[in-house]
Short mmCIF file of C-alpha atoms in Angstrom, two decimals:
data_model
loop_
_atom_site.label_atom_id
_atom_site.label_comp_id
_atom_site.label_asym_id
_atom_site.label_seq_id
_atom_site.Cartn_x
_atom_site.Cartn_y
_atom_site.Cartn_z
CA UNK A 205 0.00 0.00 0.00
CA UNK A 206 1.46 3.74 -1.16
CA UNK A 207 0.19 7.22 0.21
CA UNK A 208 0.92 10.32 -1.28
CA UNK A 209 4.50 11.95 -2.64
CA UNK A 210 4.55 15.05 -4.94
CA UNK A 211 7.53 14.83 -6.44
CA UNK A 212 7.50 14.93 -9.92
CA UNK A 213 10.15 13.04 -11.74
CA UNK A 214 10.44 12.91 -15.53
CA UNK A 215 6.90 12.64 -14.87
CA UNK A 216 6.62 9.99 -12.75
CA UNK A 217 4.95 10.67 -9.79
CA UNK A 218 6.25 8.75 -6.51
CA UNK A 219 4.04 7.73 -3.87
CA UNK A 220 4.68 6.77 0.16
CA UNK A 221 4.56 3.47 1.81
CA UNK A 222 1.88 2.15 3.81
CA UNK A 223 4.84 2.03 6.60
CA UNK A 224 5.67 5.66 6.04
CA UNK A 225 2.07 7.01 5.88
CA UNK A 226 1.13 5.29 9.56
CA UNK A 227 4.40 7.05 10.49
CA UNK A 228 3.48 10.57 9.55
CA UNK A 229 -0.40 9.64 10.67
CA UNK A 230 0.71 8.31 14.09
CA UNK A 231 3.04 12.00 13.81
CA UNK A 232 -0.11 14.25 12.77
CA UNK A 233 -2.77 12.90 15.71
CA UNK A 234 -0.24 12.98 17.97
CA UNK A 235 0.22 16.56 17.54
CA UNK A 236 -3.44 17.01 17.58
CA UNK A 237 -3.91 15.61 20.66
CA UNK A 238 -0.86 16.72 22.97
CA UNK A 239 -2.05 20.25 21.59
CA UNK A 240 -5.58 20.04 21.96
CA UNK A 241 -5.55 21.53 18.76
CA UNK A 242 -8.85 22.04 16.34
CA UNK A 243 -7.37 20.64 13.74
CA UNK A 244 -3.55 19.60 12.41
CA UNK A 245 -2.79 19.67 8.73
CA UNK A 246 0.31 17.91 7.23
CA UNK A 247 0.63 19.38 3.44
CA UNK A 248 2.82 19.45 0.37
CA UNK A 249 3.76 22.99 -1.02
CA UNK A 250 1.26 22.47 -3.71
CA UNK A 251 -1.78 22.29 -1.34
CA UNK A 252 -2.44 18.75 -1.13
CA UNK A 253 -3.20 17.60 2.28
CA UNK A 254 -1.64 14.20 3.16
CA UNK A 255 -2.65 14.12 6.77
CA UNK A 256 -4.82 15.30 8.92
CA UNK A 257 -7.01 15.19 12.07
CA UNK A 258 -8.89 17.44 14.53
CA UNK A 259 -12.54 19.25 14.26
CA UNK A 260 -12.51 18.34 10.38
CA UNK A 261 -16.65 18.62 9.76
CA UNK A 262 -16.28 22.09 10.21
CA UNK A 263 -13.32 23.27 8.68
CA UNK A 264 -12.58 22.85 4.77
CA UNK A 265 -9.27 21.04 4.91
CA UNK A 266 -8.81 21.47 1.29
CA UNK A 267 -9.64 25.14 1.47
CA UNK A 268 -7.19 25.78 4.74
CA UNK A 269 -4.85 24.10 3.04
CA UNK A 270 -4.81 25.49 -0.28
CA UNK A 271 -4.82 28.81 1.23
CA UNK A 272 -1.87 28.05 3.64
CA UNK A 273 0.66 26.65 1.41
CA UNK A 274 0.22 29.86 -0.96
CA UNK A 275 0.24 31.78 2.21
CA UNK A 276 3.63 30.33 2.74
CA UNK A 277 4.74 30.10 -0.79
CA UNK A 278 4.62 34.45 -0.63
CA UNK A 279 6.45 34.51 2.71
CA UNK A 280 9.48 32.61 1.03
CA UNK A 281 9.01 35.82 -2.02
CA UNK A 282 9.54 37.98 1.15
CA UNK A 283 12.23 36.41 2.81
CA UNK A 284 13.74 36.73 -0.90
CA UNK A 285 12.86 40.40 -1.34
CA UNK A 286 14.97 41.30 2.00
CA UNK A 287 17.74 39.44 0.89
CA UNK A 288 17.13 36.32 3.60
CA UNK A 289 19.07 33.47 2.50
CA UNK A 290 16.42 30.87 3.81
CA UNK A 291 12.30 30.90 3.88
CA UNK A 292 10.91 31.67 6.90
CA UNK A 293 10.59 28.98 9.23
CA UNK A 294 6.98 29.66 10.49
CA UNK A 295 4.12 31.86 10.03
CA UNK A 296 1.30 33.02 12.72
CA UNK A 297 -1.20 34.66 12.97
CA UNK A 298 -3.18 35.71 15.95
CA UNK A 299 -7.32 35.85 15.76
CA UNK A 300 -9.45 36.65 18.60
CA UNK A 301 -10.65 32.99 19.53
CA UNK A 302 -8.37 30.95 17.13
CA UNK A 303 -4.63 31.08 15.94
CA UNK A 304 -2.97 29.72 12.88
CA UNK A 305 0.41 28.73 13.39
CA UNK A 306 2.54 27.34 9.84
CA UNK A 307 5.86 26.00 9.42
CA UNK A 308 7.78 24.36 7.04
CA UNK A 309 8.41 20.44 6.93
CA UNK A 310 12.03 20.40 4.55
CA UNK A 311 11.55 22.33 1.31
CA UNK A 312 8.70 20.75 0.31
CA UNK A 313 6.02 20.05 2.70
CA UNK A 314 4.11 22.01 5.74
CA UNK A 315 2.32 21.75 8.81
CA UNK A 316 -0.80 23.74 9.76
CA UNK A 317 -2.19 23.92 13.35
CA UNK A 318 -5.57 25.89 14.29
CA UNK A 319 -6.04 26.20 17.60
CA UNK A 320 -7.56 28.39 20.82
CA UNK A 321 -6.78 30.92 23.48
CA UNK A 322 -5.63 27.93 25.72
CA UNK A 323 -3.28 26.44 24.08
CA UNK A 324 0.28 28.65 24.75
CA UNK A 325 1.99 29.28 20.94
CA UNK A 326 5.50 28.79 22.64
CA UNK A 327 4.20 25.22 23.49
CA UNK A 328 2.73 25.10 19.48
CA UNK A 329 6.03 26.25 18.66
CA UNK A 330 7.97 23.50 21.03
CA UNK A 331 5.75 20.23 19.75
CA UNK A 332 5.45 21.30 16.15
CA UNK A 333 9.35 21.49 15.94
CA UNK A 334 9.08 18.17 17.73
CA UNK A 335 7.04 16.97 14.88
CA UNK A 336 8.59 18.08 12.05
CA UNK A 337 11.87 16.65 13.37
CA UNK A 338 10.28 12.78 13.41
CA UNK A 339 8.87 13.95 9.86
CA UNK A 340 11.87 14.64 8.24
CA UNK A 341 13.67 11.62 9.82
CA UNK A 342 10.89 9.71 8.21
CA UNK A 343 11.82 11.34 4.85
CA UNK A 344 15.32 10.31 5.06
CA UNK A 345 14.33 6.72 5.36
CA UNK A 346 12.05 6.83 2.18
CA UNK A 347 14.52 6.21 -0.77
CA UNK A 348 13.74 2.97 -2.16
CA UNK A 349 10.38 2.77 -0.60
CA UNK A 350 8.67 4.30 -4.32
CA UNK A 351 6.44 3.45 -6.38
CA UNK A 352 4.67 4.42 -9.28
CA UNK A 353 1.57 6.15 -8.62
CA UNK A 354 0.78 5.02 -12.26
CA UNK A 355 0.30 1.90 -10.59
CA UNK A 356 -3.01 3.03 -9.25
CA UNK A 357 -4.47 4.63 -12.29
CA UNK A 358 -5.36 1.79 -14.43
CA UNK A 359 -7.05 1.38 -17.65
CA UNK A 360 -10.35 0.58 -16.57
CA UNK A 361 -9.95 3.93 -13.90
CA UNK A 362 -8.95 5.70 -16.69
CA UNK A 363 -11.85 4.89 -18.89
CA UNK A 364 -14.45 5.46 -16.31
CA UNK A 365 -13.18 9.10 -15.16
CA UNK A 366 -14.38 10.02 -18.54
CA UNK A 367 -17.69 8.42 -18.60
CA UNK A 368 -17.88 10.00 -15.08
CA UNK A 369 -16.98 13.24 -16.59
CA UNK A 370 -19.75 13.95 -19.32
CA UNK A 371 -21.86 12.50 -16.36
CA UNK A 372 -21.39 15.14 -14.04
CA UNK A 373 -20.54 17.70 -16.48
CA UNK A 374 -23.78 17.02 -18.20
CA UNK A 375 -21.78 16.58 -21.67
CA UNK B 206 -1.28 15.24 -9.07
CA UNK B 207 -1.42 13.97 -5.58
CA UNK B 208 -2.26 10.16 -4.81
CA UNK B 209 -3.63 8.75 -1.73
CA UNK B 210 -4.68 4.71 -1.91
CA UNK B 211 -5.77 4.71 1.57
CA UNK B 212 -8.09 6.91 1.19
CA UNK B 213 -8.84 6.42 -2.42
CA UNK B 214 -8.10 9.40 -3.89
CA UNK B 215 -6.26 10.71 -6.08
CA UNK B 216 -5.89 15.02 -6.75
CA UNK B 217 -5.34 17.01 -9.36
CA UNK B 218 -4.22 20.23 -9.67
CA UNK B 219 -5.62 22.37 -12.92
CA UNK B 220 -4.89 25.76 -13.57
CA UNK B 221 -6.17 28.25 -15.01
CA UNK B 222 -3.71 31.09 -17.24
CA UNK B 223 -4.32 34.15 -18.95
CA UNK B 224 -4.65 37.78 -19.72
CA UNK B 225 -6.45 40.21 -16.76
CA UNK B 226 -10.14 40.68 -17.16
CA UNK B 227 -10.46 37.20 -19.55
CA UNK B 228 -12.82 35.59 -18.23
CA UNK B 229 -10.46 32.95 -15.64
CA UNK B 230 -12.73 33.76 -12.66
CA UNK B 231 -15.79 33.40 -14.33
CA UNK B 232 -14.66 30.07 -15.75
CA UNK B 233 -14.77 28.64 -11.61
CA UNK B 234 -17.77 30.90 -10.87
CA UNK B 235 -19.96 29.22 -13.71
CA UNK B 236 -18.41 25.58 -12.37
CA UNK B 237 -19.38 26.35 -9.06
CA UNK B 238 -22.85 27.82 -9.58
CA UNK B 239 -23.37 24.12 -11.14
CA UNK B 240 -22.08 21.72 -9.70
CA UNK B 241 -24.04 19.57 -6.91
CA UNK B 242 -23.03 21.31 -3.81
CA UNK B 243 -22.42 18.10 -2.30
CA UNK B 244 -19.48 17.20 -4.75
CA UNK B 245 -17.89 21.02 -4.53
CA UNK B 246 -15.98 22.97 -1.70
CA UNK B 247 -16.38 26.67 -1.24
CA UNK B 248 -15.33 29.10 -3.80
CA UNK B 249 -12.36 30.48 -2.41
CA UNK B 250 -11.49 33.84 -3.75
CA UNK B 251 -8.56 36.03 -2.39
CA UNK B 252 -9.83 39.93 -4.30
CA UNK B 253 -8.54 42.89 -4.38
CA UNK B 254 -10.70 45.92 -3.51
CA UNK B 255 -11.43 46.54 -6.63
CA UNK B 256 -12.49 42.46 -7.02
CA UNK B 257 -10.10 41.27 -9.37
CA UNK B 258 -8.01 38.89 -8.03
CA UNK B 259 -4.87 39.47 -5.72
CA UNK B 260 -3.67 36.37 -5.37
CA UNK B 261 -5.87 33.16 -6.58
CA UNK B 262 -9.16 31.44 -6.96
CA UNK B 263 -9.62 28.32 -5.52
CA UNK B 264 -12.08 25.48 -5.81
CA UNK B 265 -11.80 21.67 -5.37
CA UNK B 266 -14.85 19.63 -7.60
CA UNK B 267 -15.22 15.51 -6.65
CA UNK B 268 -17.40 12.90 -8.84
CA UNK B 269 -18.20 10.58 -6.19
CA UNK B 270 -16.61 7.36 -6.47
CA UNK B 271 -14.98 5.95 -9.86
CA UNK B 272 -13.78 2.41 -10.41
CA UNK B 273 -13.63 2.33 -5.93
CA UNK B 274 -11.27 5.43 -6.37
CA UNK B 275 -12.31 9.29 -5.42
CA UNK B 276 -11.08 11.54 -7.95
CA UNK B 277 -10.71 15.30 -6.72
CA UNK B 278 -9.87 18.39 -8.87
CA UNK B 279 -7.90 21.43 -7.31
CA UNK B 280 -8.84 24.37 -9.68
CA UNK B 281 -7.10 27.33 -9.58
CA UNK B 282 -7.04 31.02 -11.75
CA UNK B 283 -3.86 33.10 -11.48
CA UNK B 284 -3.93 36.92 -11.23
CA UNK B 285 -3.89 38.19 -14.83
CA UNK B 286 -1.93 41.42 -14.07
CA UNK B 287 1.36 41.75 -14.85
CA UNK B 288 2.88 42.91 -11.91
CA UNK B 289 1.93 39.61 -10.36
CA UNK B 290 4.37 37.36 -11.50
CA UNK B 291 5.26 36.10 -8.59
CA UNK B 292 1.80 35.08 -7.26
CA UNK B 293 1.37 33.27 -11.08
CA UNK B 294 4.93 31.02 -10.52
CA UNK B 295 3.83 29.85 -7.19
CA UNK B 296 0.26 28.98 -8.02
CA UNK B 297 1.57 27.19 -11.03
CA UNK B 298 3.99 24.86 -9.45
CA UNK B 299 2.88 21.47 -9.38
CA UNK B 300 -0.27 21.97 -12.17
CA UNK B 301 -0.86 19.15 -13.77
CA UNK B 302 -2.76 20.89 -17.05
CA UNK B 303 -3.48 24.69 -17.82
CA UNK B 304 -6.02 26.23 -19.20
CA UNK B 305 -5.64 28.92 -20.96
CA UNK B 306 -8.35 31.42 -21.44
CA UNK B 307 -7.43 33.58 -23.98
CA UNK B 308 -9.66 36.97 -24.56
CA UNK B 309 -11.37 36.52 -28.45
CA UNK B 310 -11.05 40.42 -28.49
CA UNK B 311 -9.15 41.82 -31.13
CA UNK B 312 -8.05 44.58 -28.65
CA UNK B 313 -6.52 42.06 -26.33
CA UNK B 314 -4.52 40.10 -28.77
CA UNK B 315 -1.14 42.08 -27.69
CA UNK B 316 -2.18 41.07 -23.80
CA UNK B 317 -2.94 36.72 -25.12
CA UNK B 318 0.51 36.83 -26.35
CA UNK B 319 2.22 38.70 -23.43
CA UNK B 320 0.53 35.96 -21.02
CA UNK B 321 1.00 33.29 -23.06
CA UNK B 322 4.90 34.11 -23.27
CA UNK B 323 4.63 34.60 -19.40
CA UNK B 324 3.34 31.19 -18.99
CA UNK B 325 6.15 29.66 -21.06
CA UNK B 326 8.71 31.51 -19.01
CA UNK B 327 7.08 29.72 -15.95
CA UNK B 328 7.07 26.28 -17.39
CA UNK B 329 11.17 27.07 -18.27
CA UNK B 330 11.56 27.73 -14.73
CA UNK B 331 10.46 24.48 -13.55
CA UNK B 332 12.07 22.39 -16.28
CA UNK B 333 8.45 22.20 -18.70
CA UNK B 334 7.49 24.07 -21.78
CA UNK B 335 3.79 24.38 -23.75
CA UNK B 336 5.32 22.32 -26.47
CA UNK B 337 5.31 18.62 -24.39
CA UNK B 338 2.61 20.36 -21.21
CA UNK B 339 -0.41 19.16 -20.99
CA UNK B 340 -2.55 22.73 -21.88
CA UNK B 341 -6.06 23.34 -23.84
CA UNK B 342 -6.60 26.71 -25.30
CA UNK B 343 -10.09 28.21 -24.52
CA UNK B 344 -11.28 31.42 -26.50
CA UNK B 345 -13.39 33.28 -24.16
CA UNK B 346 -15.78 36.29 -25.18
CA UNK B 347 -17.18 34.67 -27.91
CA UNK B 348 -20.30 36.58 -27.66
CA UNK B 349 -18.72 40.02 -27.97
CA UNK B 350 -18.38 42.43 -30.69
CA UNK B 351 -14.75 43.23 -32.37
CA UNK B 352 -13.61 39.09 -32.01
CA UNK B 353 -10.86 37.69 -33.85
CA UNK B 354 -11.89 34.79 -35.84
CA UNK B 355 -11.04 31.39 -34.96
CA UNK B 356 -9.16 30.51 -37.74
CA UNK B 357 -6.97 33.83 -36.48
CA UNK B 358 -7.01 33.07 -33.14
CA UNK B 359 -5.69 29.14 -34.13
CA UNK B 360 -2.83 31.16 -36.33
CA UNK B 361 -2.07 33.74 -33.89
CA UNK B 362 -2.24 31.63 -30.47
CA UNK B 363 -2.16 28.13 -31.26
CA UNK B 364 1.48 27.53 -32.64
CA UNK B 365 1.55 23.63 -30.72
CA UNK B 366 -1.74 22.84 -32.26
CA UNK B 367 -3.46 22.13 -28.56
CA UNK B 368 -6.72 21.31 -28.09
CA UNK B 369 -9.04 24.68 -28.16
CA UNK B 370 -12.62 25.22 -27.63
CA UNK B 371 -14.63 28.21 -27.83
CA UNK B 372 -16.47 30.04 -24.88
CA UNK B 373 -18.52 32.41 -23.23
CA UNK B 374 -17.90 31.79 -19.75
CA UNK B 375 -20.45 34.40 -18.59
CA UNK B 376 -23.21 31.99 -20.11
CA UNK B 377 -21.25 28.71 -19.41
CA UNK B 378 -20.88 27.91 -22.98
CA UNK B 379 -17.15 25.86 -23.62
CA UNK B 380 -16.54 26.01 -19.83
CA UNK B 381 -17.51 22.20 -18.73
CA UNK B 382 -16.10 20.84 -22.29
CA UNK B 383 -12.34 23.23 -21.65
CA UNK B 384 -12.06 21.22 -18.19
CA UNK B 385 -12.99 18.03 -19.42
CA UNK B 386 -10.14 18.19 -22.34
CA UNK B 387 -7.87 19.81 -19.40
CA UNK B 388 -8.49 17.09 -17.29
CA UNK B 389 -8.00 14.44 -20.14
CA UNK B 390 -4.79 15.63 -20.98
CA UNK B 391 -3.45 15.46 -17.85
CA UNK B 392 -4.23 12.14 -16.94
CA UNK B 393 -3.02 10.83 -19.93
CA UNK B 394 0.21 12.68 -18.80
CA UNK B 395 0.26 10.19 -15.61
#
């Protein structure tokens, strides 16, 4: 079993291990819960959500995340602007009941964490570094764990996405 | 395009290039407006005061299950203004088609080409170019006054020969059948 991997080579796209996934899973709700947080979002750059877990019925992963990662994305334009030789490391931002706190996980993935007024951001800060250490200690270990995520799309997929398609796009 | 077998699904991203005022946003809007709200997300939009866009549009369409798999589509428009080049490279990093709506207007041909060489530049930067990218044309505006003809817009826009269709996104004519070609080409990419 694979789980998700964005990289792009000579178009092949790579996908994760069962093993790895669990790891980065069993990473992700443990962050949730030693946080208390609403909801814990482990992304690629490109807005894909990999992991996740918290409140999730009420807030539009796909949206948040989507939203972050280009959030972050023009942070590492400003870094550039002023001459910083690295991208940020984190972003917050401070609401009235709920905080967003981003950081990067290596170049290409991040980590999003909503939470409340109880939760301390020095201890967000603390566990999310935490985190993102056993992250990118799991991405060290994935060479030679890859497969083809052409592997999943097979013909028969293939020819029912377009049947699908004119279906829902009334075609 | 983003893969996830334990959860069935697998994501792409589309994108949607072009000159300011052509139609990009309206392309999602009309999608949106008709798709079973059960199968869409919200319509993100990130405006400027003035509502055109600062940054990007965002919507994510599913179809349900397919062959016991969950395909998901990331849409997103790029800010047609110039001086947001930077907002256009990020937002195009990982696409996995474009489409590129391209203003019929005979007035905007200068501002097709300008974008269209924009969008090549981007591609360059991350190793891609429109000749082997998966990328349908769409020629918006059809319905106005002043339009180039197709057969000018093919010689004047199309030099890969891509797959085009014609449009007028305000009435939702070309916009369903511009995704499904966008979305065909890039899974045939995979």
């Amino acid at each position: 079993m694979t789980n998700s991997f964005n990289n792009n080579n000579n178009g092949n796209r790579w996908v994760f291990s069962e093993a790895s996934f669990e790891k980065i899973n069993g990473t992700v709700n443990d962050l949730c819960s030693r946080l208390k947080a609403h909801v814990v979002v482990f992304a690629d750059m490109n807005g894909y959500p990999i992991s996740f877990c918290g409140d999730t019925r009420r807030i539009d992963i796909n949206n948040l995340t989507a939203v972050g990662a280009g959030t972050f994305s023009a942070t590492a334009e400003m870094a550039h602007l002023i001459h910083e030789k690295q991208q940020f490391k984190y972003i917050y931002h401070e609401g009235e009941s709920q905080n967003i706190y981003l950081c990067n996980v290596g170049e290409d993935y991040l980590m999003i964490v909503v939470f409340n007024k109880n939760t301390a951001v020095g201890m967000v800060r603390a566990l999310t570094a935490h985190a993102v250490k056993k992250l990118t200690g799991f991405f060290s270990e994935l060479q030679g764990e890859k497969e083809k995520a052409t592997e999943f799309l097979d013909d028969e997929f293939r020819s029912l996405l377009g049947k699908e398609l004119d279906k829902s796009f009334r075609l | 395009m983003h893969v996830d077998p334990f959860r069935k699904e697998i994501i792409f991203k589309i994108v949607y290039y072009g000159p300011g005022l052509g139609g990009k946003t309206t392309n999602l809007e009309f999608i949106y407006s008709q798709i079973n709200p059960k199968l869409r997300g919200e319509l993100v939009t990130l405006k400027t005061k003035e509502d055109r866009t600062l940054y990007f549009d965002f919507l994510q369409l599913e179809l349900g299950r397919v062959n016991g798999k969950k395909p998901r589509f990331h849409l997103y428009t790029i800010p047609g203004q110039v001086y947001y080049g930077y907002s256009r490279k990020i937002i195009l990093k990982g696409a996995d088609a474009v489409v590129f709506v391209a203003d019929s207007q005979s007035v905007r041909m200068d501002e097709n080409w300008k974008t269209l060489a924009d969008l090549e530049e981007k591609l360059i930067l991350q190793n891609k170019s429109l000749t082997s990218f998966p990328w349908v044309l769409q020629y918006n505006k059809r319905d106005l006054p002043n339009i180039e003809t197709v057969r000018a817009l093919q010689t004047k826009l199309n030099f890969f020969n891509v797959p085009f269709h014609e449009a007028m996104a305000n009435k939702g004519q070309g916009v369903f059948e511009t995704l499904r070609t966008a979305i065909q080409l890039a899974l045939a990419k995979v």
